[in-house]
Tab-separated table of C-alpha atoms in Angstrom:
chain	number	residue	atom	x	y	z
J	1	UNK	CA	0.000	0.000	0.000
J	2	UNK	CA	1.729	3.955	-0.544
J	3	UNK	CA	-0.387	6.953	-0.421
J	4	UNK	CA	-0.326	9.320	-3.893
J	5	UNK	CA	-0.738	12.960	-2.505
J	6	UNK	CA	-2.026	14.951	-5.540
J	7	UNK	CA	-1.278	18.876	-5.271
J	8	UNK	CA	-3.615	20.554	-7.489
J	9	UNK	CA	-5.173	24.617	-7.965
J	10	UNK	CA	-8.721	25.641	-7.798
J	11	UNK	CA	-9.320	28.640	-10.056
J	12	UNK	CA	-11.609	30.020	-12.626
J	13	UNK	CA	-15.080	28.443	-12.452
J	14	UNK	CA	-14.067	26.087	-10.363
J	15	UNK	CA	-13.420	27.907	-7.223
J	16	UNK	CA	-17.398	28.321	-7.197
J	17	UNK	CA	-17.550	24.193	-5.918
J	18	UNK	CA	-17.482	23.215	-3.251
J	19	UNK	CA	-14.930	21.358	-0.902
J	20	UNK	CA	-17.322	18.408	-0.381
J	21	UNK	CA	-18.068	18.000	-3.954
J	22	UNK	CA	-13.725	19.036	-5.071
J	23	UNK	CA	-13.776	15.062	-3.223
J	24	UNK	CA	-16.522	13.596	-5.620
J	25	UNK	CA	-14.913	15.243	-8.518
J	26	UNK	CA	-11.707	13.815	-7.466
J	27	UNK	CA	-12.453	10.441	-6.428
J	28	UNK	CA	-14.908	9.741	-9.834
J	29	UNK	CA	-11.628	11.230	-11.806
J	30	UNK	CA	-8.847	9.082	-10.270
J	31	UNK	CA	-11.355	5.963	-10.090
J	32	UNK	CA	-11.275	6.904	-13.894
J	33	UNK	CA	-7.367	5.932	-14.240
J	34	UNK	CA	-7.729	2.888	-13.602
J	35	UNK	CA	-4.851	2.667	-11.383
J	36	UNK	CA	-5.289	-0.347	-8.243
J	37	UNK	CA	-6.785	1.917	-5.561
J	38	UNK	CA	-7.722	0.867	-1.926
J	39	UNK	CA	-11.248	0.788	-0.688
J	40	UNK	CA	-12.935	1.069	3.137
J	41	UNK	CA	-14.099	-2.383	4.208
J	42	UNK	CA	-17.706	-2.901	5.414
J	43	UNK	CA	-21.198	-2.800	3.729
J	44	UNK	CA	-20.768	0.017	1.860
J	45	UNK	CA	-16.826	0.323	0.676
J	46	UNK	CA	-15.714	3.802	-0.135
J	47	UNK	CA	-12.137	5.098	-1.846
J	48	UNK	CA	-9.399	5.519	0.858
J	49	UNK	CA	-8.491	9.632	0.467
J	50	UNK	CA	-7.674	12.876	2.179
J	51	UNK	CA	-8.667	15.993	1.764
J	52	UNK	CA	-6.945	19.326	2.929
J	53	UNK	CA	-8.188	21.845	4.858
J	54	UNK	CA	-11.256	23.123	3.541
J	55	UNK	CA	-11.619	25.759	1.121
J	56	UNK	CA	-14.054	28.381	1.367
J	57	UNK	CA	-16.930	28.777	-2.043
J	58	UNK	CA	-15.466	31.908	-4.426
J	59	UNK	CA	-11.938	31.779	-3.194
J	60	UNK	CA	-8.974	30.287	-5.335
J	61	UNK	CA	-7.012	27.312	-4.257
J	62	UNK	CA	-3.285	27.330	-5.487
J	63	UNK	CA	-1.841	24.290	-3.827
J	64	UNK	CA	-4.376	22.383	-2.174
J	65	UNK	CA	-4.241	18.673	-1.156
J	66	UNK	CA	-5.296	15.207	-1.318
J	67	UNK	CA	-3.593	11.761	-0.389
J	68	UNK	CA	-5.054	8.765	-2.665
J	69	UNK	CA	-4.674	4.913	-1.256
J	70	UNK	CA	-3.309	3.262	-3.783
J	71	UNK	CA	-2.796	-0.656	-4.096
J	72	UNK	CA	0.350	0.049	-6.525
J	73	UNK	CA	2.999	2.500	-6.711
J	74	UNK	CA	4.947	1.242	-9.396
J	75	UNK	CA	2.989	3.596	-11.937
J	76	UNK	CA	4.778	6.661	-13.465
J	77	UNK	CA	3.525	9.618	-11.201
J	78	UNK	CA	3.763	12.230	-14.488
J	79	UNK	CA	1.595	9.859	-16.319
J	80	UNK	CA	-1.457	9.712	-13.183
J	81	UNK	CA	-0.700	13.949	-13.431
J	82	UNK	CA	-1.066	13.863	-17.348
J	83	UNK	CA	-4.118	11.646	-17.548
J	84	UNK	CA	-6.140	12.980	-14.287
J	85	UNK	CA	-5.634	16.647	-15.497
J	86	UNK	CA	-7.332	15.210	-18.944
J	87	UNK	CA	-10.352	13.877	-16.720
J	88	UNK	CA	-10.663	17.118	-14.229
J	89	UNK	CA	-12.662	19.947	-15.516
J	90	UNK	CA	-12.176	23.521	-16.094
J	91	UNK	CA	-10.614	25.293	-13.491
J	92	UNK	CA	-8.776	21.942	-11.675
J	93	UNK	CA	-5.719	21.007	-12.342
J	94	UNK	CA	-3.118	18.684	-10.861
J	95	UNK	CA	0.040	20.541	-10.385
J	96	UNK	CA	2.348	18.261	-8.875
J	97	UNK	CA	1.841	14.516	-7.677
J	98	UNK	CA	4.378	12.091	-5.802
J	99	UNK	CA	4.117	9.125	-3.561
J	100	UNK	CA	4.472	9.722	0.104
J	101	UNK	CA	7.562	8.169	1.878
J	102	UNK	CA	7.358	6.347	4.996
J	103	UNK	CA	7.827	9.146	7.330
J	104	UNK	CA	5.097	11.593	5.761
J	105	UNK	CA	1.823	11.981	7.285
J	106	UNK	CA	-1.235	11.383	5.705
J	107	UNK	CA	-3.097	14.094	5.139
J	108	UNK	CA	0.064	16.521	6.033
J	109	UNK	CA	0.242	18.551	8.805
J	110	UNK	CA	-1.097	22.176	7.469
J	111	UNK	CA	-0.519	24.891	10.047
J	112	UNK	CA	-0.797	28.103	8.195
J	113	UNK	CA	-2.063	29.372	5.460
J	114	UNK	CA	-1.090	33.030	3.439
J	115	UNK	CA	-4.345	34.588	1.606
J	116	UNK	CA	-4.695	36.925	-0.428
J	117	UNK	CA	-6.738	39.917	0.293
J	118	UNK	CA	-8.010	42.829	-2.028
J	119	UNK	CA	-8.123	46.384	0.637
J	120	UNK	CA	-8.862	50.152	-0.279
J	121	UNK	CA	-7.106	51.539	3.386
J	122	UNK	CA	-5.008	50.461	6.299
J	123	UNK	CA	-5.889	46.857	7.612
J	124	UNK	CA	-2.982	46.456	10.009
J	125	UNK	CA	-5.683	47.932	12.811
J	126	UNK	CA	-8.428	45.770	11.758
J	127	UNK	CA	-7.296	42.196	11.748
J	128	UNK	CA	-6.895	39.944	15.172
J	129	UNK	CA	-3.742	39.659	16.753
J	130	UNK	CA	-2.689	36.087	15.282
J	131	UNK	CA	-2.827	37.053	11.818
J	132	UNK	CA	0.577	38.504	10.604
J	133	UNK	CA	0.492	40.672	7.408
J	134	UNK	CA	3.151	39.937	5.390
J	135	UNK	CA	3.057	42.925	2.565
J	136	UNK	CA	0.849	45.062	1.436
J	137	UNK	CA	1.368	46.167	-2.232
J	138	UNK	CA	-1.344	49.453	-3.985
J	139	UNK	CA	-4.864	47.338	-3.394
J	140	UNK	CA	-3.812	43.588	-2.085
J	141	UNK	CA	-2.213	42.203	1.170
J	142	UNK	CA	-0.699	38.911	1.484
J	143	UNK	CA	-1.770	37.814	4.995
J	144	UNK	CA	-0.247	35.085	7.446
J	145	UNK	CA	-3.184	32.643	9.209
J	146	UNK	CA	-2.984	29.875	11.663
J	147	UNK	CA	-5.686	26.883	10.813
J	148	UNK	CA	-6.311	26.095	13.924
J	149	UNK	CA	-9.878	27.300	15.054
J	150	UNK	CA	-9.674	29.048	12.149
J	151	UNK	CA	-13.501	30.283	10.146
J	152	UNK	CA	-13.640	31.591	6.493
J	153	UNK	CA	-16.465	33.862	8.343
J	154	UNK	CA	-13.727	35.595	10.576
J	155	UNK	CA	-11.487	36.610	7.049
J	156	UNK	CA	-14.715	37.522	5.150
J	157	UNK	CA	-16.087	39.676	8.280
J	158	UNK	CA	-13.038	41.709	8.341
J	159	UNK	CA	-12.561	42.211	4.228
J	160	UNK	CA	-16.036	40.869	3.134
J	161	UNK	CA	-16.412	37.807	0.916
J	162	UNK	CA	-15.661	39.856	-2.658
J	163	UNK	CA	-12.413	40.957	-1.569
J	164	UNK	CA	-10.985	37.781	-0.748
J	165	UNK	CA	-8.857	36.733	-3.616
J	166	UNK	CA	-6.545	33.214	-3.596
J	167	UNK	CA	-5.055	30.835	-0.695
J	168	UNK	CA	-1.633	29.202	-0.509
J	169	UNK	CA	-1.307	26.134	2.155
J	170	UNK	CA	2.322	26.237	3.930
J	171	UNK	CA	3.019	22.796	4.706
């Protein structure tokens, strides 16, 4: 058994779905390879994956994660990224995918997170404590957030939910 973490981007069109349906799409897509995947046991036996932290609807995604349970992991990981891009639809995209080694946790350990935030004045005033900005260019701040007990509500109260542009995991 290895696990296949699969680092895609969520833009476009697609950063309107959601992050329980991102698993659907994913799971009918890589069930769609054909590669020997590993199943849940029990009545009803679902696909073995991970998902990241969630993503909140209308924001973009550029590196977020899933780890696949594969039976196999002799197959060529630029041929899974080739084919499953060629089964994802508009928007997704598989950036990067490799097998996990032994000592890699499954799903990874995802602390922080840096967003990107549209802003018309000073925000260094009106953002809690935790959150570190890291610069602030003419109309967009790149902004520092722990996960933990983390809400989409809390970013979106403080810059609203149009002004919230992309999210990078740090992992």
């Amino acid at each position: 058994m290895s696990i296949l973490r699969i680092i895609y981007k969520k833009e476009g069109k697609a950063s309107f779905i959601s992050s329980n349906y991102i698993g659907k799409i994913f799971e009918r897509a890589i069930r769609r390879l054909g590669i020997p995947l590993i199943f849940s046991h029990g009545y009803t036996r679902k696909l073995k994956i991970s998902l990241g932290p969630p993503l909140a609807v209308g924001v973009i995604g550029m590196n977020e994660v899933i780890d696949v349970h594969t039976a196999d992991s002799e197959i060529s990981v630029i041929e899974i990224r080739k084919k499953l891009n060629g089964f994802l639809p508009e928007g997704l995209a598989a950036m990067e995918c490799r097998y996990l080694r032994q000592d890699e946790k499954s799903p990874p350990e995802i602390k922080v997170a840096r967003y990107t935030v549209r802003v018309t004045d000073c925000i260094t005033s009106a953002i809690p404590d935790n959150w570190q900005v890291l610069s602030q260019k003419d109309d967009t701040a790149d902004i520092v957030i722990p996960l933990d007990k983390f809400k989409h509500k809390d970013l979106f109260s403080c810059f609203g939910t149009e002004n919230v542009i992309k999210r990078v995991l740090i992992f």
